[in-house]
PDB file of C-alpha atoms in Angstrom:
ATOM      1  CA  UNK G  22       0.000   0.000   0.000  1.00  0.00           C
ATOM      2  CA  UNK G  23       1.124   3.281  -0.898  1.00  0.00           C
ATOM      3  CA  UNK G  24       1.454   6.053   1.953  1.00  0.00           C
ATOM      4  CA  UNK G  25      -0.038   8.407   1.397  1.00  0.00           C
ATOM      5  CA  UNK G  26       1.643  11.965   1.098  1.00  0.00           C
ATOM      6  CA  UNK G  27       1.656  14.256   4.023  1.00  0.00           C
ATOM      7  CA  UNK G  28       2.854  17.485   3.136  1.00  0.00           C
ATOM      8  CA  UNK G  29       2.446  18.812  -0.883  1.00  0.00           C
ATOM      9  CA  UNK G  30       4.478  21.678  -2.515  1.00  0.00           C
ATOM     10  CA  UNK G  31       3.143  23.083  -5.331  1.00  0.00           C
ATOM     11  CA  UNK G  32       5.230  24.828  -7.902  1.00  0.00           C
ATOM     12  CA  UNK G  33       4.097  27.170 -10.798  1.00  0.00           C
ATOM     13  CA  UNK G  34       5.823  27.123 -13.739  1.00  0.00           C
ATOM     14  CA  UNK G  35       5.799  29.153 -16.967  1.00  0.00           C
ATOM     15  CA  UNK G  36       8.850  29.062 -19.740  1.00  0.00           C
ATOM     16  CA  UNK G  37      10.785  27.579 -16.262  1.00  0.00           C
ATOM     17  CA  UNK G  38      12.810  25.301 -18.192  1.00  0.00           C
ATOM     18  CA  UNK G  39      16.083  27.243 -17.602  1.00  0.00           C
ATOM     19  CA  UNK G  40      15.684  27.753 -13.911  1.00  0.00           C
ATOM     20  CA  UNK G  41      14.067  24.453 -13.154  1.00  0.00           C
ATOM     21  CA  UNK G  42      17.708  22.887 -12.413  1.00  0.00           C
ATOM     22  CA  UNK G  43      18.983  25.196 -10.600  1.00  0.00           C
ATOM     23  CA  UNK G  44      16.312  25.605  -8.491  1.00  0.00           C
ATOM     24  CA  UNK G  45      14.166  22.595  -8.447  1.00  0.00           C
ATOM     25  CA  UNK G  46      16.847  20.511  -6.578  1.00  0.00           C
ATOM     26  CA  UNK G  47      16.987  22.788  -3.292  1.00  0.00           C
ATOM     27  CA  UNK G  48      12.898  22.854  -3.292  1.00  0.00           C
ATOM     28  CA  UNK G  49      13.431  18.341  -3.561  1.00  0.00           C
ATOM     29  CA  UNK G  50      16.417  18.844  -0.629  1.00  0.00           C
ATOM     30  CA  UNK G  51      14.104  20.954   1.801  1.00  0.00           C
ATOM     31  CA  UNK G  52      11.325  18.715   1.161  1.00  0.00           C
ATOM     32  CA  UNK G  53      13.193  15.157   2.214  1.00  0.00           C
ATOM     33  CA  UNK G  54      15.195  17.254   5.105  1.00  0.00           C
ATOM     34  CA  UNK G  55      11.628  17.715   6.209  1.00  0.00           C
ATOM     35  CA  UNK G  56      10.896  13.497   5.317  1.00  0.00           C
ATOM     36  CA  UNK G  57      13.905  12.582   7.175  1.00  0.00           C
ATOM     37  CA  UNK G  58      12.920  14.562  10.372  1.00  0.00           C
ATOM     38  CA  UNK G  59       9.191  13.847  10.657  1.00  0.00           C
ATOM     39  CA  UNK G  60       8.782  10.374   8.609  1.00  0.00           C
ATOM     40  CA  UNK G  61       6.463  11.051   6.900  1.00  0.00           C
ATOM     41  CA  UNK G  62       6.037  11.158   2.720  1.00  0.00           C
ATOM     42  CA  UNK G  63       5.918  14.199   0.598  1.00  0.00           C
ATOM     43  CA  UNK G  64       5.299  15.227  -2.731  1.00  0.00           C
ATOM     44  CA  UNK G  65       6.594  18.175  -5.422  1.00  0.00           C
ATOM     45  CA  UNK G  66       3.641  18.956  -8.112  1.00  0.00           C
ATOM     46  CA  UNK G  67       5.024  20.973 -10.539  1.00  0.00           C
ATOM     47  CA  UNK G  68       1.855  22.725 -12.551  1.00  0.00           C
ATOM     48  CA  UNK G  69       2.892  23.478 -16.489  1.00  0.00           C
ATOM     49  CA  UNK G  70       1.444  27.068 -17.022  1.00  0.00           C
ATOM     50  CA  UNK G  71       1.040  26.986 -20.672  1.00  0.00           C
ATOM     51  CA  UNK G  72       4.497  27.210 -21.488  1.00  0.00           C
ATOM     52  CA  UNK G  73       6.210  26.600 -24.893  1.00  0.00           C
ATOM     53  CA  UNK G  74       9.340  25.579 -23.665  1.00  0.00           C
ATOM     54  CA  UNK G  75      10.455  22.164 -22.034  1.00  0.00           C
ATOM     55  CA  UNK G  76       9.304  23.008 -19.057  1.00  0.00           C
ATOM     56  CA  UNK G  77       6.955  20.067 -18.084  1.00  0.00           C
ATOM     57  CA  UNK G  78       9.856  17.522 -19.456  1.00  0.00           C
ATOM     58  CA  UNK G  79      12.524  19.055 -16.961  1.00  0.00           C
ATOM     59  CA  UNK G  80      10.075  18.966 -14.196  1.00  0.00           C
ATOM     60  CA  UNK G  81       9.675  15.482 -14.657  1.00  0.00           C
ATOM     61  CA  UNK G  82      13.188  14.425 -15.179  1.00  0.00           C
ATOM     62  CA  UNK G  83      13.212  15.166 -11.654  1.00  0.00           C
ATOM     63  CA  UNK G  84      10.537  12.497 -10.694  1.00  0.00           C
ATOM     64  CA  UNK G  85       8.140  15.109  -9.965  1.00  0.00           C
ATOM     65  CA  UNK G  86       4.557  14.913 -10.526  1.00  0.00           C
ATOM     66  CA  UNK G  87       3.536  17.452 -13.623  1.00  0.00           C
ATOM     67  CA  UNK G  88       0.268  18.800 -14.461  1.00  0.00           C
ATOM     68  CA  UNK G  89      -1.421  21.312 -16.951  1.00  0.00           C
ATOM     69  CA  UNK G  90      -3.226  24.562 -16.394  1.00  0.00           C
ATOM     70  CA  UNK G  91      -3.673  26.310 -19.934  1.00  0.00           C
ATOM     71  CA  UNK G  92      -5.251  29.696 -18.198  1.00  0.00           C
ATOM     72  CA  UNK G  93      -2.723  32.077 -17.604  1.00  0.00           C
ATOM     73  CA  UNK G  94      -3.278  33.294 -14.140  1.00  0.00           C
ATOM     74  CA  UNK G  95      -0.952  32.477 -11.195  1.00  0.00           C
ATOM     75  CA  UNK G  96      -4.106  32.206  -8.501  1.00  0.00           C
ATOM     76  CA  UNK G  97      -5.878  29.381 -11.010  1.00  0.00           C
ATOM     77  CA  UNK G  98      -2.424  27.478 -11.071  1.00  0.00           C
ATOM     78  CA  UNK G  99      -2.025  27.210  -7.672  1.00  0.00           C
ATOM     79  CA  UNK G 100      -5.412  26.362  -7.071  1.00  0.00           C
ATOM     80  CA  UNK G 101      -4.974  23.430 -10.250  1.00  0.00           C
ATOM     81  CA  UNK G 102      -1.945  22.057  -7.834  1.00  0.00           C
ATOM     82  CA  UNK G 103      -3.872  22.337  -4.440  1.00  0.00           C
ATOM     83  CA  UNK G 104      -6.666  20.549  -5.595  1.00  0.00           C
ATOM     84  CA  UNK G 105      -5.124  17.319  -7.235  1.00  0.00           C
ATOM     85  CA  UNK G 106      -2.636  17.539  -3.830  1.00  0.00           C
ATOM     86  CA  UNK G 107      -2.496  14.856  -1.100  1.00  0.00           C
ATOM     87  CA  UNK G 108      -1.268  16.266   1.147  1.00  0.00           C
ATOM     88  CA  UNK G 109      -2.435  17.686   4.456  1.00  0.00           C
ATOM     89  CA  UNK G 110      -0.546  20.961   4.900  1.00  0.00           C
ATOM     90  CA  UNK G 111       0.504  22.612   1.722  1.00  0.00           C
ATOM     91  CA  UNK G 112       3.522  24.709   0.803  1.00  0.00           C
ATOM     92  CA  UNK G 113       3.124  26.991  -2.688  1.00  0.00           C
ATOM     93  CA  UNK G 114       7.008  28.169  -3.792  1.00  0.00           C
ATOM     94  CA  UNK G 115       7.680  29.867  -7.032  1.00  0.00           C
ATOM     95  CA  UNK G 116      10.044  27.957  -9.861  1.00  0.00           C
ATOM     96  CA  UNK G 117      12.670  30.787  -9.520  1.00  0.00           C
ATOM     97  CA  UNK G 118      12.936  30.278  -6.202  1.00  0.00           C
ATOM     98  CA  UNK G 119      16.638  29.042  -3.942  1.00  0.00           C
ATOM     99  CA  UNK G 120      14.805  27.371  -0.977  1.00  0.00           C
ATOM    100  CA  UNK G 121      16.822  27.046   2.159  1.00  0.00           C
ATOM    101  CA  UNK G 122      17.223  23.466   3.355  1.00  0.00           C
ATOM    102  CA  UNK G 123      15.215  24.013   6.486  1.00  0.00           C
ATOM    103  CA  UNK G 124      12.902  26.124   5.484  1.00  0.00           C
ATOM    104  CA  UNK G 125       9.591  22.862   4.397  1.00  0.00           C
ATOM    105  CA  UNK G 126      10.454  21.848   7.907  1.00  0.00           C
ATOM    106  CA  UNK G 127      10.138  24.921   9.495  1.00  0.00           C
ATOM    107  CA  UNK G 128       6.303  25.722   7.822  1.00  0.00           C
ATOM    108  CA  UNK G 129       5.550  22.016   8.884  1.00  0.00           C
ATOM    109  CA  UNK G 130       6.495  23.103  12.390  1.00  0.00           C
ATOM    110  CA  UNK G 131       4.747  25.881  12.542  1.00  0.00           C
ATOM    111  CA  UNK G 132       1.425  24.031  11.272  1.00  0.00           C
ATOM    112  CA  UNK G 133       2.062  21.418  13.293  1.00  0.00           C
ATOM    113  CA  UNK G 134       2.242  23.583  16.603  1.00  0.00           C
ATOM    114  CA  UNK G 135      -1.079  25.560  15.857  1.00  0.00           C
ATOM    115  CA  UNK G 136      -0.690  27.460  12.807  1.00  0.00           C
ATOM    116  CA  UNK G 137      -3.166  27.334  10.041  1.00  0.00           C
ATOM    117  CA  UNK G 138      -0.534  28.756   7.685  1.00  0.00           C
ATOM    118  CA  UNK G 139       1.872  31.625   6.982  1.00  0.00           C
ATOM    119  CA  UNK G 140       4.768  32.551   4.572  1.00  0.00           C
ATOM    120  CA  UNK G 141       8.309  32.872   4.754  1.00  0.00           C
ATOM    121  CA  UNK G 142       9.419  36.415   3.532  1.00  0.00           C
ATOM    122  CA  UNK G 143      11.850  35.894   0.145  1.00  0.00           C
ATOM    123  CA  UNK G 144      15.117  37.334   0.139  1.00  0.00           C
ATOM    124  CA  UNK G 145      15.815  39.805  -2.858  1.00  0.00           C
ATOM    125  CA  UNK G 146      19.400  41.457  -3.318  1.00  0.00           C
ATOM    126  CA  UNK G 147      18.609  43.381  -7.033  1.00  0.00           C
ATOM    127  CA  UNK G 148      21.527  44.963  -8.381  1.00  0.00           C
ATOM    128  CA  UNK G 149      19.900  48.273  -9.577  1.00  0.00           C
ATOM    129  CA  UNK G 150      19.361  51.526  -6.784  1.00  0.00           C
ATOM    130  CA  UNK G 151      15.735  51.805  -8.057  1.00  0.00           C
ATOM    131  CA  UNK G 152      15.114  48.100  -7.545  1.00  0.00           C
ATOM    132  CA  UNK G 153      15.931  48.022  -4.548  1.00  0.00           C
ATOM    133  CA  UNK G 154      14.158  50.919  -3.437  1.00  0.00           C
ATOM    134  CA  UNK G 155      11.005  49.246  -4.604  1.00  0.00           C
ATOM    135  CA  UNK G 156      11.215  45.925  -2.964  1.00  0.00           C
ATOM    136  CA  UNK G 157      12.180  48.100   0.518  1.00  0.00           C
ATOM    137  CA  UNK G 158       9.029  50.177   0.032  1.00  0.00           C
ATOM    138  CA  UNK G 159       6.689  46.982  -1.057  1.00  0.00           C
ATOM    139  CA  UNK G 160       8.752  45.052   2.426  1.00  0.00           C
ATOM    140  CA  UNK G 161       7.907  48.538   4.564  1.00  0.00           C
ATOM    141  CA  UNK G 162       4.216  48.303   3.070  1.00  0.00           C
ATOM    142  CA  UNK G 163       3.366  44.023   3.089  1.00  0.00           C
ATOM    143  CA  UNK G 164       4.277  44.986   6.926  1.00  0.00           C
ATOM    144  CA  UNK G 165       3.037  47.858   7.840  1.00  0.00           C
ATOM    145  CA  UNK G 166      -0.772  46.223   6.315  1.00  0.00           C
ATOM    146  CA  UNK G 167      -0.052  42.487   7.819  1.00  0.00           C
ATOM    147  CA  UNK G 168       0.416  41.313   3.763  1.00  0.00           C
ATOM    148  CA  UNK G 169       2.948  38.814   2.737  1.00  0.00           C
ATOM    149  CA  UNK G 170       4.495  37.614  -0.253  1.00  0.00           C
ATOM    150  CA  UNK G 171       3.591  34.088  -1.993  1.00  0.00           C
ATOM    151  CA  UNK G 172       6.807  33.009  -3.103  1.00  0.00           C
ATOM    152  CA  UNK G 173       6.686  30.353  -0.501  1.00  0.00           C
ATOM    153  CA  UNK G 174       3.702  30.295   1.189  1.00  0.00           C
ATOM    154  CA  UNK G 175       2.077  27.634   3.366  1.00  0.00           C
ATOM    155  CA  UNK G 176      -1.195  26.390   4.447  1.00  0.00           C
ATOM    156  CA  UNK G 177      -3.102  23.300   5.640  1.00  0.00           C
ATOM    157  CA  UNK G 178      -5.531  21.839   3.712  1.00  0.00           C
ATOM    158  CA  UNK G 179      -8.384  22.458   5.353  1.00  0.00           C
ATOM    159  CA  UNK G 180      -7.784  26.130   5.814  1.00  0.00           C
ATOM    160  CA  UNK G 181      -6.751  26.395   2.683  1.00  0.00           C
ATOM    161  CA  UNK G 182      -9.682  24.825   1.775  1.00  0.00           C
ATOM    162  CA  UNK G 183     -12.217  26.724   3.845  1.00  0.00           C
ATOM    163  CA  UNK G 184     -11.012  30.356   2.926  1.00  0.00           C
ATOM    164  CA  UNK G 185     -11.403  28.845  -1.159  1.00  0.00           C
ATOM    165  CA  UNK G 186      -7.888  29.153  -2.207  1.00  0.00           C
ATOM    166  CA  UNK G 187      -6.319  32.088  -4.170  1.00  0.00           C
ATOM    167  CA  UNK G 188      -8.269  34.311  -6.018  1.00  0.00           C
ATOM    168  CA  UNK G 189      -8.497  33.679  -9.774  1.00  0.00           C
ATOM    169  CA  UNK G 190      -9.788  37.057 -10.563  1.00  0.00           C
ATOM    170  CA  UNK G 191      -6.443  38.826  -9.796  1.00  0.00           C
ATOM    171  CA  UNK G 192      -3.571  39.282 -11.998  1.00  0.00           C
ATOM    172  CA  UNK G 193      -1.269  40.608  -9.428  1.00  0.00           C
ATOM    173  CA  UNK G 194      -0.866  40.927  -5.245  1.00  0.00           C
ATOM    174  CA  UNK G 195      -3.281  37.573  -5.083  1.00  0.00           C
ATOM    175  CA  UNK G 196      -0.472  36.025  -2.477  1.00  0.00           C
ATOM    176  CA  UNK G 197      -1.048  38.981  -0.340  1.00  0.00           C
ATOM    177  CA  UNK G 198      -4.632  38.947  -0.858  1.00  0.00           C
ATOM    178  CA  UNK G 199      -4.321  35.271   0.175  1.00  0.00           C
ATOM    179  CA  UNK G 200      -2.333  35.738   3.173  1.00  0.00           C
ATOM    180  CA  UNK G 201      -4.842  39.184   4.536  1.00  0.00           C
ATOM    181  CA  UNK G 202      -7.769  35.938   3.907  1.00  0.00           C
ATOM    182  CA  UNK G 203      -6.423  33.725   5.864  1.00  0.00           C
ATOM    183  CA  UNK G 204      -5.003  35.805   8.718  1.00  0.00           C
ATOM    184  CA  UNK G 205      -8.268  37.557   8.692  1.00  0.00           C
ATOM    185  CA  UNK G 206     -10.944  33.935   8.504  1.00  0.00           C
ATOM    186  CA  UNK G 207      -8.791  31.676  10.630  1.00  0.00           C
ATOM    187  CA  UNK G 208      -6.784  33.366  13.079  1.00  0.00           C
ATOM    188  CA  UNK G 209      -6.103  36.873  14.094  1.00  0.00           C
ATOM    189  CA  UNK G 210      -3.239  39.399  13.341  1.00  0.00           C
ATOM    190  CA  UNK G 211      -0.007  37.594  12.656  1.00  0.00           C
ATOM    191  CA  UNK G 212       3.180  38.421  15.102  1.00  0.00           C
ATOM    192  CA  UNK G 213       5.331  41.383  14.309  1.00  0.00           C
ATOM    193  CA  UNK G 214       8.197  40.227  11.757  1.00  0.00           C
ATOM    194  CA  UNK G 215      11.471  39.227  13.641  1.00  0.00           C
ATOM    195  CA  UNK G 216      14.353  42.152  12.103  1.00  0.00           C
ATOM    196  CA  UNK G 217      16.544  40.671  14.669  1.00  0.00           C
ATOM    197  CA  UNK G 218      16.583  36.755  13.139  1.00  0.00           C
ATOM    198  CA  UNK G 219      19.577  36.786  10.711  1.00  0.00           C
ATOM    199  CA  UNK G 220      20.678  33.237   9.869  1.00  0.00           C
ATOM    200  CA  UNK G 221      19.902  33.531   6.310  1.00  0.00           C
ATOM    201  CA  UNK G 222      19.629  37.368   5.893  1.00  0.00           C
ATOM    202  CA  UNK G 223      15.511  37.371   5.976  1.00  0.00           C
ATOM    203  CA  UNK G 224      12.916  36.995   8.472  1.00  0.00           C
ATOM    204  CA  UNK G 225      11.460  34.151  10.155  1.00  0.00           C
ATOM    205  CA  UNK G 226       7.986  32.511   8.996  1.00  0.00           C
ATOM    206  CA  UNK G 227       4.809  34.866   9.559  1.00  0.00           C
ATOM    207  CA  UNK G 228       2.127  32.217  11.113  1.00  0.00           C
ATOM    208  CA  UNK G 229      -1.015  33.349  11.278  1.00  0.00           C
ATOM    209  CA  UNK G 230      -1.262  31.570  14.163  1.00  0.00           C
ATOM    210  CA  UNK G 231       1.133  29.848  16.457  1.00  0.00           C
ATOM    211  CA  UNK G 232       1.356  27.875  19.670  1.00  0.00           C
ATOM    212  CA  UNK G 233       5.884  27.008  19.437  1.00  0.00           C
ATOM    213  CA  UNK G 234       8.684  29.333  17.444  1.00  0.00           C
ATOM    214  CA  UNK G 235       9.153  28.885  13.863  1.00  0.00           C
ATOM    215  CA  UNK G 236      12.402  29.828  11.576  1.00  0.00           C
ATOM    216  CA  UNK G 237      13.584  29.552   8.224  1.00  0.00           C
ATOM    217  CA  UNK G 238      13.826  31.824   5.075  1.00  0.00           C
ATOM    218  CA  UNK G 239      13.725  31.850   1.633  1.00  0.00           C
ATOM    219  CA  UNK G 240      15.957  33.412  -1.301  1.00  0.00           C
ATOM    220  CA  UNK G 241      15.361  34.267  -4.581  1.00  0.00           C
ATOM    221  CA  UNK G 242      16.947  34.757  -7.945  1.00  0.00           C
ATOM    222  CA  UNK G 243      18.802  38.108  -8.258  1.00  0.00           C
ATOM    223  CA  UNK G 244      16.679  40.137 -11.171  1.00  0.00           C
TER     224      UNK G 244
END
């Protein structure tokens, strides 16, 4: 009998096929670090956004499971991997995205110690003055409004679930949207984000609600 999977990441992917093996592996790494430590069985779904590269064939060279979603909106693909997903707690990560090794084990803690989900703030070091500018005024504002980011983001299932995913209807800020939701339906405000936890140069998860601590980051690519 096949066990059955207890944690689910679910990765978007359009015209991917260049970063997919650079960045796929760490995703696979954090995900059995988190096996190894809690025995249980994961799974990577990587959902093919309409792309016209070789995307979905690189995914699967990996041994990840690949599916289609022809509409082009980042809240319907992430809904198309959620709902063929397995597992109980669910963690969405972009395709572009450097995971740190602890950082599936450290949303699987959180959920596992009373949160119903959260997101780990990504880590972006642009070379240009003006870009930088803007991601340190989007950081100041996703803050100072209790928003966060969806380049790794995490949920259970049922919470997930009950607040009815992401948002199909927007084209942009529907991981922030998603985050207000579920703060908002299943918890309460989320705890101030840690400046002082340096590790790996970013903050600490944002639960939206927590009973025990929670750490780990997330970087990614330089634009």
């Amino acid at each position: 009998m096949t066990r059955a999977a207890g944690l689910t990441v679910v990765i978007p992917a359009h015209n991917e096929a260049a970063y997919l093996p650079r960045y796929l592996p760490t995703v696979l790494a954090s995900l059995t670090r988190w096996e190894e430590s809690s025995g249980e069985l994961g799974e990577a779904i990587v959902v093919d956004n309409a792309s016209t590269d070789t995307t979905a064939e690189v995914a699967a060279s990996f041994g990840v499971r690949v599916i289609s979603e022809s509409v082009r909106n980042i809240g319907r693909v992430r809904n198309s991997g959620a709902a063929v997903a397995g597992g109980r707690r669910l963690f969405f990560t972009d395709a572009d995205v450097a995971l740190p090794l602890e950082a599936i084990t450290a949303a699987a803690t959180a959920m596992d110690t009373g949160a119903v989900g959260g997101a780990i703030p990504p880590l972006y070091t642009p070379k240009r003055l003006g870009a930088r500018l803007l991601c340190a005024y989007w950081d100041h504002y996703r803050t100072a409004h209790g928003g966060a980011q969806g380049v790794a983001q995490f949920a259970t299932a049922l919470a997930f679930n009950k607040i009815g995913g992401y948002r199909d209807d927007l084209f942009m800020s529907e991981d922030v949207d998603f985050f207000h939701r579920l703060t908002a339906t299943m918890a309460g405000p989320p705890p101030p984000r840690s400046r002082s936890w340096t590790s790996c140069a970013c903050a600490p998860p944002l639960a939206a609600t927590t009973t025990g601590p929670a750490s780990g980051c997330c970087g990614g690519r330089t634009p």
